[in-house]
């Protein structure tokens, strides 16, 4: 697939970019001033400092995927779907579908670099009369997917820490839901505190994430291969299928394994949300998304292969007392001390996923509030005069994460349903602008684009991720009981009903889509006062 780079076209001066909805607001140079001018041409006054470089943006994108820690926490899906073959082929096929989606997002992010990410792009991709309702629904659905994804990350971080403690106790300690939720809440508060720092410090922290992440992943692979005595063969890795789900035909269960690459690789727009904090975002942001996706796909495949070769009997891992199959695999293959170390390393990696995830999520809150899409928008869009970041948005996002995870105290089935909604909601919020891009022909290429492969990649992205979103509504085990039922469809319908209902009762009376600088300056840019402090 050829990825082409085209020279950016000069910007046409305009106070209201809606006068030419098909125009792509491309920056004409890589300087910060030009990036800010591009943002103003799209209708927003710059309020962030542009600190994120090419490297730190790539590290940010890699951190969001968190392939080592996230794969550890979601590996159970492949195990239950059919064991070795389900794990490997779901990564190959599901990862390719996620790859197509990430590249499609990167192409659009290059043309319209803003904190609003895919939500905002509908301003240019959809017909003007459809922009308000499409942006409203896409914005709320994306917010739900983002919050539940971040909440799941915090929950998994807590589980991983407690799994390490369980190993330390020789499995005499079994983590309870109360313990998981309590640790999760504490971790969320710590991560929110880190996100109140200025962008300069967030950039410095982010720059080191990928080095630690890759070092741990490669170290775990080498040590596991060296220490595991009874290894499986490559033939076993790709052909051994042990369906236990009860689905008929049994091969259908393989699709549930695709939830792992979906969790890891379909949050590509998170990097697009720091576009207003990146240097030369029309090039740096899409390159970070594309490079991180390629790297994640390849290294994730290799990590999966190592785990499958060294895993022994998959049933022992599914029934692990620690609640973490990969932690149990480490214990079985490497012994107690290395298992504790590499499980704790997974915990650290998950924290390095949660911190940029919260940063990205808070920028979503900020972007939606900037357009008056949320209740109390005037609060959430304020910029701190000290850090020059949306601190109020950071804390309300943290509160939402904790509120979601509190559902775990009521029912593990309920919290699982909410977590499953994450991928479905995010996929829908991405599919809407992609369909508009192909249907209405209003898109103009940015500096980073897919060239003649653009439409083909978009079609694959929409078709696969739309299909897999439906699959994620199915229960993973038959026969269905109240305990193993997948209630994600109930949660998702509730989210859609809320978004549509709130539109008809409130949104349609005032919301006109993403704003421009000519609209409501007295209420919209109290931000401007803060940004000049």
Coordinates of C-alpha atoms in Angstrom, one line a residue:
X1 CA 0.0 0.0 0.0
X2 CA 1.5 3.3 -1.0
X3 CA 1.1 6.2 1.4
X4 CA 1.6 9.5 -0.4
X5 CA 2.5 12.9 0.8
X6 CA 1.1 16.0 -1.0
X7 CA 2.2 19.6 -0.5
X8 CA -0.2 21.5 1.6
X9 CA -2.4 24.0 -0.2
X10 CA -2.4 27.7 0.8
X11 CA -5.1 28.6 3.3
X12 CA -7.9 30.8 2.2
X13 CA -8.7 33.5 4.7
X14 CA -12.1 33.1 6.2
X15 CA -13.8 34.0 9.4
X16 CA -16.2 31.1 9.1
X17 CA -15.0 28.0 7.5
X18 CA -18.5 26.7 7.0
X19 CA -18.7 28.9 3.9
X20 CA -16.6 26.2 2.2
X21 CA -17.3 23.0 4.0
X22 CA -15.3 20.8 1.6
X23 CA -12.1 22.7 2.0
X24 CA -9.3 21.0 4.0
X25 CA -7.6 23.4 6.4
X26 CA -4.0 22.3 5.9
X27 CA -1.0 23.9 7.5
X28 CA 1.4 25.4 4.9
X29 CA 4.5 24.8 7.0
X30 CA 5.7 22.8 10.0
X31 CA 6.1 25.8 12.3
X32 CA 4.0 26.2 15.5
X33 CA 2.7 29.5 14.2
X34 CA 1.4 27.9 11.0
X35 CA -0.2 25.1 13.0
X36 CA -2.0 27.7 15.2
X37 CA -3.1 29.6 12.1
X38 CA -4.6 26.3 10.7
X39 CA -6.5 25.8 13.9
X40 CA -7.8 29.4 13.8
X41 CA -8.9 28.7 10.1
X42 CA -10.9 25.8 11.4
X43 CA -12.6 28.1 13.9
X44 CA -10.7 27.8 17.2
X45 CA -8.4 30.0 19.1
X46 CA -5.2 28.2 20.1
X47 CA -5.1 27.7 23.9
X48 CA -2.5 24.9 24.3
X49 CA 1.3 24.9 24.1
X50 CA 2.6 22.8 21.3
X51 CA 5.1 20.6 23.1
X52 CA 4.6 17.1 21.5
X53 CA 7.3 16.3 19.0
X54 CA 7.4 13.5 16.4
X55 CA 9.0 11.1 18.9
X56 CA 6.7 11.9 21.9
X57 CA 3.6 11.7 19.7
X58 CA 4.7 8.2 18.5
X59 CA 5.4 7.2 22.2
X60 CA 2.0 8.6 23.1
X61 CA 0.3 6.4 20.4
X62 CA 2.3 3.3 21.5
X63 CA 1.3 4.0 25.1
X64 CA -2.4 4.2 24.2
X65 CA -2.2 0.7 22.7
X66 CA -0.1 -0.6 25.6
X67 CA 0.2 -3.9 23.8
X68 CA 2.1 -5.7 26.6
X69 CA -0.2 -4.8 29.5
X70 CA -3.5 -4.7 27.5
X71 CA -2.8 -8.0 25.8
X72 CA -2.1 -9.5 29.3
X73 CA -5.5 -8.3 30.5
X74 CA -7.5 -9.3 27.5
X75 CA -5.8 -12.6 26.5
X76 CA -8.6 -14.5 28.2
X77 CA -10.9 -13.7 25.3
X78 CA -8.8 -15.7 22.9
X79 CA -8.3 -18.5 25.3
X80 CA -12.0 -19.0 25.8
X81 CA -12.7 -18.6 22.1
X82 CA -10.6 -21.7 21.2
X83 CA -7.1 -21.6 22.6
X84 CA -3.9 -21.3 20.5
X85 CA -5.4 -21.1 17.0
X86 CA -8.1 -18.7 18.0
X87 CA -5.5 -16.4 19.7
X88 CA -3.2 -16.3 16.6
X89 CA -5.8 -16.1 13.8
X90 CA -8.0 -13.6 15.6
X91 CA -4.9 -11.3 16.0
X92 CA -3.9 -11.8 12.3
X93 CA -7.4 -11.1 11.0
X94 CA -8.9 -8.8 13.6
X95 CA -5.6 -6.8 13.8
X96 CA -5.7 -6.3 10.0
X97 CA -9.2 -4.8 10.3
X98 CA -8.1 -2.6 13.2
X99 CA -5.1 -1.6 11.1
X100 CA -7.3 -0.4 8.2
X101 CA -9.4 1.6 10.7
X102 CA -6.3 3.2 12.2
X103 CA -4.9 4.2 8.8
X104 CA -8.3 5.7 7.8
X105 CA -8.3 7.7 11.0
X106 CA -4.8 8.9 10.4
X107 CA -5.7 10.2 7.0
X108 CA -8.6 12.2 8.2
X109 CA -6.6 13.5 11.2
X110 CA -4.0 14.8 8.8
X111 CA -6.6 17.0 7.1
X112 CA -8.4 18.3 10.2
X113 CA -6.0 18.3 13.2
X114 CA -8.0 19.2 16.3
X115 CA -8.7 18.0 19.8
X116 CA -12.2 17.1 18.6
X117 CA -10.6 14.4 16.4
X118 CA -13.2 12.3 14.5
X119 CA -16.2 14.1 16.0
X120 CA -14.9 17.4 14.7
X121 CA -14.2 16.2 11.2
X122 CA -17.9 15.8 10.5
X123 CA -18.0 19.6 10.1
X124 CA -16.1 19.1 6.8
X125 CA -17.3 15.6 5.8
X126 CA -21.0 15.8 6.2
X127 CA -23.6 18.1 4.4
X128 CA -24.0 21.3 6.4
X129 CA -27.7 20.6 7.3
X130 CA -26.7 17.2 8.8
X131 CA -23.6 18.4 10.8
X132 CA -25.4 19.3 14.0
X133 CA -27.2 16.0 14.7
X134 CA -24.3 13.8 13.4
X135 CA -21.8 15.6 15.5
X136 CA -24.1 15.5 18.5
X137 CA -24.6 11.7 18.3
X138 CA -21.0 11.0 17.3
X139 CA -19.7 13.2 20.1
X140 CA -21.7 11.5 22.8
X141 CA -21.1 8.0 21.5
X142 CA -17.4 8.6 21.3
X143 CA -17.4 10.0 24.8
X144 CA -19.0 6.9 26.2
X145 CA -16.6 4.7 24.3
X146 CA -13.6 6.7 25.6
X147 CA -14.7 6.8 29.2
X148 CA -15.5 3.1 29.3
X149 CA -12.2 2.3 27.6
X150 CA -10.3 4.3 30.2
X151 CA -12.3 2.8 33.0
X152 CA -11.5 -0.7 31.7
X153 CA -7.8 0.3 31.7
X154 CA -7.9 1.4 35.3
X155 CA -9.7 -1.7 36.3
X156 CA -7.2 -3.9 34.5
X157 CA -4.3 -2.1 36.1
X158 CA -5.8 -2.8 39.5
X159 CA -6.4 -6.5 38.6
X160 CA -2.7 -6.9 37.5
X161 CA -1.3 -5.4 40.7
X162 CA -3.5 -7.7 42.8
X163 CA -2.5 -10.7 40.6
X164 CA 1.1 -10.0 41.4
X165 CA 0.2 -9.9 45.1
X166 CA -1.6 -13.2 44.7
X167 CA 1.5 -14.7 43.2
X168 CA 3.6 -13.3 46.1
X169 CA 1.3 -15.0 48.6
X170 CA 1.6 -18.4 46.7
X171 CA -2.0 -17.9 45.7
X172 CA -3.3 -17.9 49.3
X173 CA -4.7 -14.4 48.5
X174 CA -7.5 -14.2 46.0
X175 CA -8.4 -10.7 44.8
X176 CA -12.0 -9.7 45.4
X177 CA -14.1 -7.2 43.4
X178 CA -14.1 -4.8 46.4
X179 CA -10.3 -4.8 46.4
X180 CA -10.1 -4.3 42.7
X181 CA -12.5 -1.3 42.7
X182 CA -10.7 0.3 45.7
X183 CA -7.3 0.1 44.1
X184 CA -8.8 1.3 40.8
X185 CA -10.2 4.4 42.4
X186 CA -6.8 5.2 44.0
X187 CA -5.0 4.7 40.7
X188 CA -7.4 6.9 38.9
X189 CA -6.8 9.8 41.3
X190 CA -3.1 9.4 40.9
X191 CA -3.4 9.4 37.1
X192 CA -5.6 12.5 37.2
X193 CA -3.1 14.3 39.4
X194 CA -0.4 13.6 36.9
X195 CA -2.6 15.0 34.1
X196 CA -2.9 18.4 35.9
X197 CA 0.8 19.0 35.0
X198 CA 1.7 21.4 32.2
X199 CA 1.9 19.9 28.7
X200 CA 5.7 20.3 28.8
X201 CA 5.9 17.8 31.6
X202 CA 3.4 15.5 30.1
X203 CA 5.5 15.5 26.9
X204 CA 8.6 14.6 28.9
X205 CA 6.8 11.8 30.7
X206 CA 5.4 10.4 27.5
X207 CA 8.7 10.4 25.7
X208 CA 10.0 7.6 27.8
X209 CA 7.0 5.4 27.8
X210 CA 7.7 3.5 24.6
X211 CA 11.3 2.6 25.7
X212 CA 10.2 1.0 28.9
X213 CA 7.3 -0.7 27.2
X214 CA 9.3 -2.3 24.4
X215 CA 12.1 -3.3 26.8
X216 CA 9.7 -5.1 29.1
X217 CA 7.9 -6.9 26.2
X218 CA 11.1 -8.1 24.6
X219 CA 12.6 -9.1 28.0
X220 CA 9.5 -11.1 28.8
X221 CA 9.6 -12.9 25.5
X222 CA 13.3 -13.8 25.8
X223 CA 13.1 -14.9 29.4
X224 CA 9.9 -16.9 28.8
X225 CA 11.4 -18.8 25.8
X226 CA 14.6 -19.5 27.7
X227 CA 12.9 -20.7 30.9
X228 CA 10.0 -22.7 29.6
X229 CA 10.9 -26.4 29.3
X230 CA 8.0 -27.9 27.5
X231 CA 7.1 -25.7 24.6
X232 CA 4.4 -26.1 22.0
X233 CA 5.2 -26.2 18.3
X234 CA 4.5 -23.7 15.6
X235 CA 2.1 -26.1 14.1
X236 CA 0.2 -26.3 17.4
X237 CA 0.1 -22.5 17.6
X238 CA -1.8 -22.1 14.4
X239 CA -3.9 -25.3 14.3
X240 CA -4.8 -26.3 17.8
X241 CA -8.4 -25.2 18.3
X242 CA -10.3 -26.2 21.5
X243 CA -13.7 -24.7 21.4
X244 CA -15.4 -24.6 24.8
X245 CA -18.0 -21.8 24.1
X246 CA -20.9 -24.1 23.1
X247 CA -21.5 -22.1 19.8
X248 CA -22.3 -24.1 16.7
X249 CA -20.5 -24.1 14.4
X250 CA -17.6 -24.0 16.9
X251 CA -15.5 -21.8 14.6
X252 CA -17.9 -18.9 15.2
X253 CA -16.4 -18.5 18.7
X254 CA -13.1 -17.5 17.0
X255 CA -14.6 -14.1 16.4
X256 CA -14.8 -13.4 20.1
X257 CA -11.0 -13.6 20.2
X258 CA -11.0 -10.5 18.0
X259 CA -11.9 -8.4 21.0
X260 CA -8.2 -8.5 22.0
X261 CA -6.8 -6.7 18.9
X262 CA -9.9 -4.5 18.9
X263 CA -9.2 -3.3 22.5
X264 CA -5.5 -2.7 21.7
X265 CA -5.6 -1.2 18.2
X266 CA -8.9 0.7 17.8
X267 CA -8.2 3.7 20.0
X268 CA -6.1 5.4 17.2
X269 CA -8.0 8.6 17.4
X270 CA -6.7 9.1 21.0
X271 CA -3.5 10.5 19.4
X272 CA -5.5 12.7 17.2
X273 CA -7.0 14.4 20.3
X274 CA -3.6 15.9 21.2
X275 CA -3.3 17.5 17.8
X276 CA -3.5 21.0 19.4
X277 CA -0.6 20.1 21.6
X278 CA 1.6 18.7 18.8
X279 CA 4.1 20.4 16.5
X280 CA 3.2 20.2 12.9
X281 CA 0.1 18.0 13.7
X282 CA -1.0 17.5 10.1
X283 CA 2.1 15.3 9.6
X284 CA 3.2 14.3 13.1
X285 CA -0.1 13.0 14.4
X286 CA -1.0 10.7 11.4
X287 CA 2.6 9.4 11.2
X288 CA 2.5 8.6 14.9
X289 CA -0.8 6.7 14.5
X290 CA 0.4 4.8 11.4
X291 CA 3.8 3.9 12.8
X292 CA 2.4 2.9 16.2
X293 CA -0.2 0.7 14.5
X294 CA 2.3 -1.1 12.3
X295 CA 4.6 -1.6 15.3
X296 CA 1.8 -2.8 17.5
X297 CA 0.5 -5.3 14.9
X298 CA 3.9 -6.9 14.4
X299 CA 5.1 -7.0 18.0
X300 CA 1.7 -8.0 19.2
X301 CA 1.8 -11.0 16.8
X302 CA 5.2 -12.0 18.1
X303 CA 4.2 -11.7 21.7
X304 CA 1.1 -13.7 21.1
X305 CA 3.2 -16.4 19.4
X306 CA 5.6 -16.6 22.3
X307 CA 2.8 -16.9 24.8
X308 CA 1.0 -19.6 22.9
X309 CA 4.3 -21.6 22.5
X310 CA 4.9 -21.4 26.2
X311 CA 1.4 -21.6 27.6
X312 CA 1.0 -25.4 28.3
X313 CA -2.6 -26.5 29.0
X314 CA -4.9 -23.5 28.2
X315 CA -7.5 -24.8 30.8
X316 CA -5.0 -24.2 33.6
X317 CA -4.7 -20.6 32.6
X318 CA -8.4 -20.0 32.3
X319 CA -9.0 -21.3 35.8
X320 CA -6.0 -19.4 37.4
X321 CA -6.5 -18.4 41.0
X322 CA -4.9 -15.0 40.3
X323 CA -7.6 -14.2 37.7
X324 CA -4.9 -13.3 35.2
X325 CA -4.0 -16.1 32.7
X326 CA -0.8 -14.5 31.5
X327 CA 0.4 -14.0 35.0
X328 CA -0.3 -17.7 35.6
X329 CA 1.6 -18.5 32.4
X330 CA 4.6 -16.5 33.7
X331 CA 4.5 -18.4 37.0
X332 CA 4.3 -21.8 35.3
X333 CA 7.1 -21.1 32.8
X334 CA 9.5 -18.9 34.7
X335 CA 8.9 -19.4 38.4
X336 CA 7.7 -17.2 41.2
X337 CA 10.1 -14.3 41.2
X338 CA 10.2 -13.6 37.4
X339 CA 6.4 -14.0 37.3
X340 CA 6.0 -11.4 40.0
X341 CA 8.5 -9.1 38.2
X342 CA 6.9 -9.3 34.7
X343 CA 3.4 -9.1 36.1
X344 CA 4.3 -5.9 38.0
X345 CA 5.9 -4.7 34.8
X346 CA 2.5 -5.2 33.1
X347 CA 1.0 -3.2 35.9
X348 CA 3.4 -0.4 35.2
X349 CA 2.7 -0.5 31.5
X350 CA -1.1 -0.4 32.2
X351 CA -0.5 2.8 34.2
X352 CA 1.4 4.2 31.2
X353 CA -1.7 3.4 29.2
X354 CA -4.0 5.0 31.7
X355 CA -2.1 8.3 32.0
X356 CA -2.1 9.3 28.3
X357 CA -5.6 7.7 28.1
X358 CA -6.9 10.2 30.7
X359 CA -5.1 13.0 28.9
X360 CA -6.8 12.1 25.6
X361 CA -10.2 11.7 27.3
X362 CA -10.0 15.0 29.0
X363 CA -9.2 16.6 25.7
X364 CA -12.4 15.0 24.4
X365 CA -14.3 16.6 27.2
X366 CA -12.7 19.9 26.5
X367 CA -13.4 19.7 22.7
X368 CA -17.1 18.9 23.2
X369 CA -17.5 21.5 25.9
X370 CA -15.8 24.1 23.6
X371 CA -18.7 23.5 21.2
X372 CA -21.3 23.7 24.0
X373 CA -22.3 20.0 23.5
X374 CA -22.1 19.0 27.2
X375 CA -24.0 20.2 30.3
X376 CA -22.0 22.8 32.2
X377 CA -19.7 23.3 29.2
X378 CA -18.5 26.7 30.5
X379 CA -16.8 24.8 33.4
X380 CA -15.2 21.9 31.5
X381 CA -13.7 24.1 28.7
X382 CA -11.7 26.3 31.1
X383 CA -8.0 26.3 30.8
X384 CA -5.9 26.5 34.0
X385 CA -3.7 29.6 34.1
X386 CA -0.9 27.6 35.7
X387 CA -0.7 24.4 33.6
X388 CA -2.5 25.8 30.5
X389 CA -4.4 22.5 30.4
X390 CA -8.1 21.8 31.0
X391 CA -7.8 20.7 34.6
X392 CA -11.6 20.7 35.2
X393 CA -12.0 18.4 32.3
X394 CA -9.3 16.1 33.7
X395 CA -11.1 15.8 37.0
X396 CA -14.6 15.3 35.7
X397 CA -13.2 12.6 33.3
X398 CA -11.6 10.9 36.3
X399 CA -14.9 11.0 38.2
X400 CA -16.7 9.4 35.3
X401 CA -14.1 6.6 35.1
X402 CA -14.6 5.8 38.8
X403 CA -18.4 6.0 38.5
X404 CA -18.3 3.4 35.7
X405 CA -16.1 1.0 37.7
X406 CA -18.3 1.3 40.7
X407 CA -20.7 -0.8 38.7
X408 CA -18.4 -3.7 39.4
X409 CA -19.5 -3.6 43.0
X410 CA -23.0 -4.4 42.0
X411 CA -22.4 -7.0 39.3
X412 CA -19.4 -8.4 37.4
X413 CA -21.9 -9.0 34.5
X414 CA -22.9 -5.3 34.4
X415 CA -19.3 -4.0 34.4
X416 CA -18.4 -6.5 31.6
X417 CA -21.3 -5.2 29.5
X418 CA -20.1 -1.6 30.0
X419 CA -16.5 -2.5 29.1
X420 CA -17.7 -4.4 25.9
X421 CA -19.6 -1.2 24.8
X422 CA -16.2 0.6 24.6
X423 CA -15.1 -0.9 21.3
X424 CA -18.6 -0.8 19.8
X425 CA -19.1 2.8 20.7
X426 CA -15.7 3.9 19.5
X427 CA -16.1 2.0 16.2
X428 CA -19.5 3.7 15.5
X429 CA -18.0 7.1 16.2
X430 CA -15.3 6.3 13.7
X431 CA -17.5 4.7 11.1
X432 CA -19.9 7.7 10.9
X433 CA -17.3 10.2 9.5
X434 CA -15.7 7.5 7.3
X435 CA -19.1 6.7 5.7
X436 CA -19.7 10.5 5.2
X437 CA -16.2 10.8 3.7
X438 CA -17.0 8.1 1.1
X439 CA -20.7 9.0 0.6
X440 CA -20.5 12.8 0.1
X441 CA -17.1 13.3 -1.5
X442 CA -16.3 16.5 0.5
X443 CA -12.9 15.3 1.8
X444 CA -9.7 16.9 0.6
X445 CA -6.4 15.1 1.3
X446 CA -4.0 16.3 4.0
X447 CA -0.2 16.1 3.8
X448 CA -0.4 12.5 5.0
X449 CA -2.8 10.3 3.0
X450 CA -3.4 6.9 1.6
X451 CA -3.4 8.0 -2.1
X452 CA -5.2 5.7 -4.5
X453 CA -5.7 3.1 -1.7
X454 CA -7.8 5.5 0.4
X455 CA -11.3 4.3 -0.6
X456 CA -10.3 0.6 -0.5
X457 CA -8.8 0.9 3.0
X458 CA -11.9 2.9 4.2
X459 CA -14.3 0.2 2.9
X460 CA -12.3 -2.5 4.7
X461 CA -12.3 -0.4 7.9
X462 CA -16.0 0.2 7.8
X463 CA -17.0 -3.3 6.8
X464 CA -14.9 -5.2 9.2
X465 CA -15.3 -2.9 12.2
X466 CA -19.1 -2.6 11.6
X467 CA -19.3 -6.4 11.5
X468 CA -17.2 -7.1 14.5
X469 CA -19.1 -4.5 16.5
X470 CA -22.2 -6.5 16.0
X471 CA -20.4 -9.7 17.1
X472 CA -19.4 -8.1 20.4
X473 CA -23.1 -8.0 21.3
X474 CA -23.3 -11.8 21.3
X475 CA -22.8 -13.8 24.5
X476 CA -19.5 -15.6 24.4
X477 CA -20.7 -18.8 26.1
X478 CA -23.8 -21.0 25.5
X479 CA -26.2 -21.8 26.9
X480 CA -27.0 -18.3 28.0
X481 CA -27.7 -17.6 31.7
X482 CA -28.4 -14.4 33.6
X483 CA -24.7 -14.6 34.8
X484 CA -23.0 -15.0 31.4
X485 CA -25.4 -13.0 29.2
X486 CA -23.7 -10.1 27.3
X487 CA -25.8 -7.1 28.2
X488 CA -23.7 -4.8 26.1
X489 CA -26.6 -4.3 23.6
X490 CA -28.7 -3.0 26.4
X491 CA -26.1 -0.5 27.5
X492 CA -25.5 0.6 23.9
X493 CA -29.2 1.1 23.1
X494 CA -29.5 3.1 26.3
X495 CA -26.5 5.3 25.2
X496 CA -28.1 5.9 21.7
X497 CA -31.5 6.6 23.2
X498 CA -30.0 9.1 25.6
X499 CA -28.0 10.9 22.9
X500 CA -31.0 11.0 20.5
X501 CA -33.4 12.0 23.3
X502 CA -31.1 14.7 24.6
X503 CA -30.8 16.0 21.1
X504 CA -34.6 16.4 20.6
X505 CA -35.1 17.9 24.1
X506 CA -32.1 20.2 24.2
X507 CA -29.5 19.9 21.5
X508 CA -31.6 20.8 18.5
X509 CA -32.6 24.1 20.1
X510 CA -29.1 25.5 20.4
X511 CA -26.4 23.2 19.1
X512 CA -25.2 24.1 15.5
X513 CA -22.2 21.8 15.3
X514 CA -18.5 22.7 15.9
X515 CA -18.3 26.4 16.4
X516 CA -16.3 29.1 14.6
X517 CA -14.6 32.1 15.9
X518 CA -17.5 34.3 14.7
X519 CA -20.0 32.5 17.0
X520 CA -20.8 33.5 20.6
X521 CA -17.3 35.0 21.4
X522 CA -18.5 36.3 24.8
X523 CA -19.4 32.8 26.1
X524 CA -17.2 30.7 24.0
X525 CA -13.8 32.2 24.8
X526 CA -13.6 32.9 28.4
X527 CA -10.8 30.5 27.3
X528 CA -9.0 33.3 25.6
X529 CA -8.7 35.1 28.8
X530 CA -7.0 32.2 30.5
X531 CA -4.7 31.5 27.5
X532 CA -3.3 35.0 27.7
X533 CA -2.4 34.7 31.4

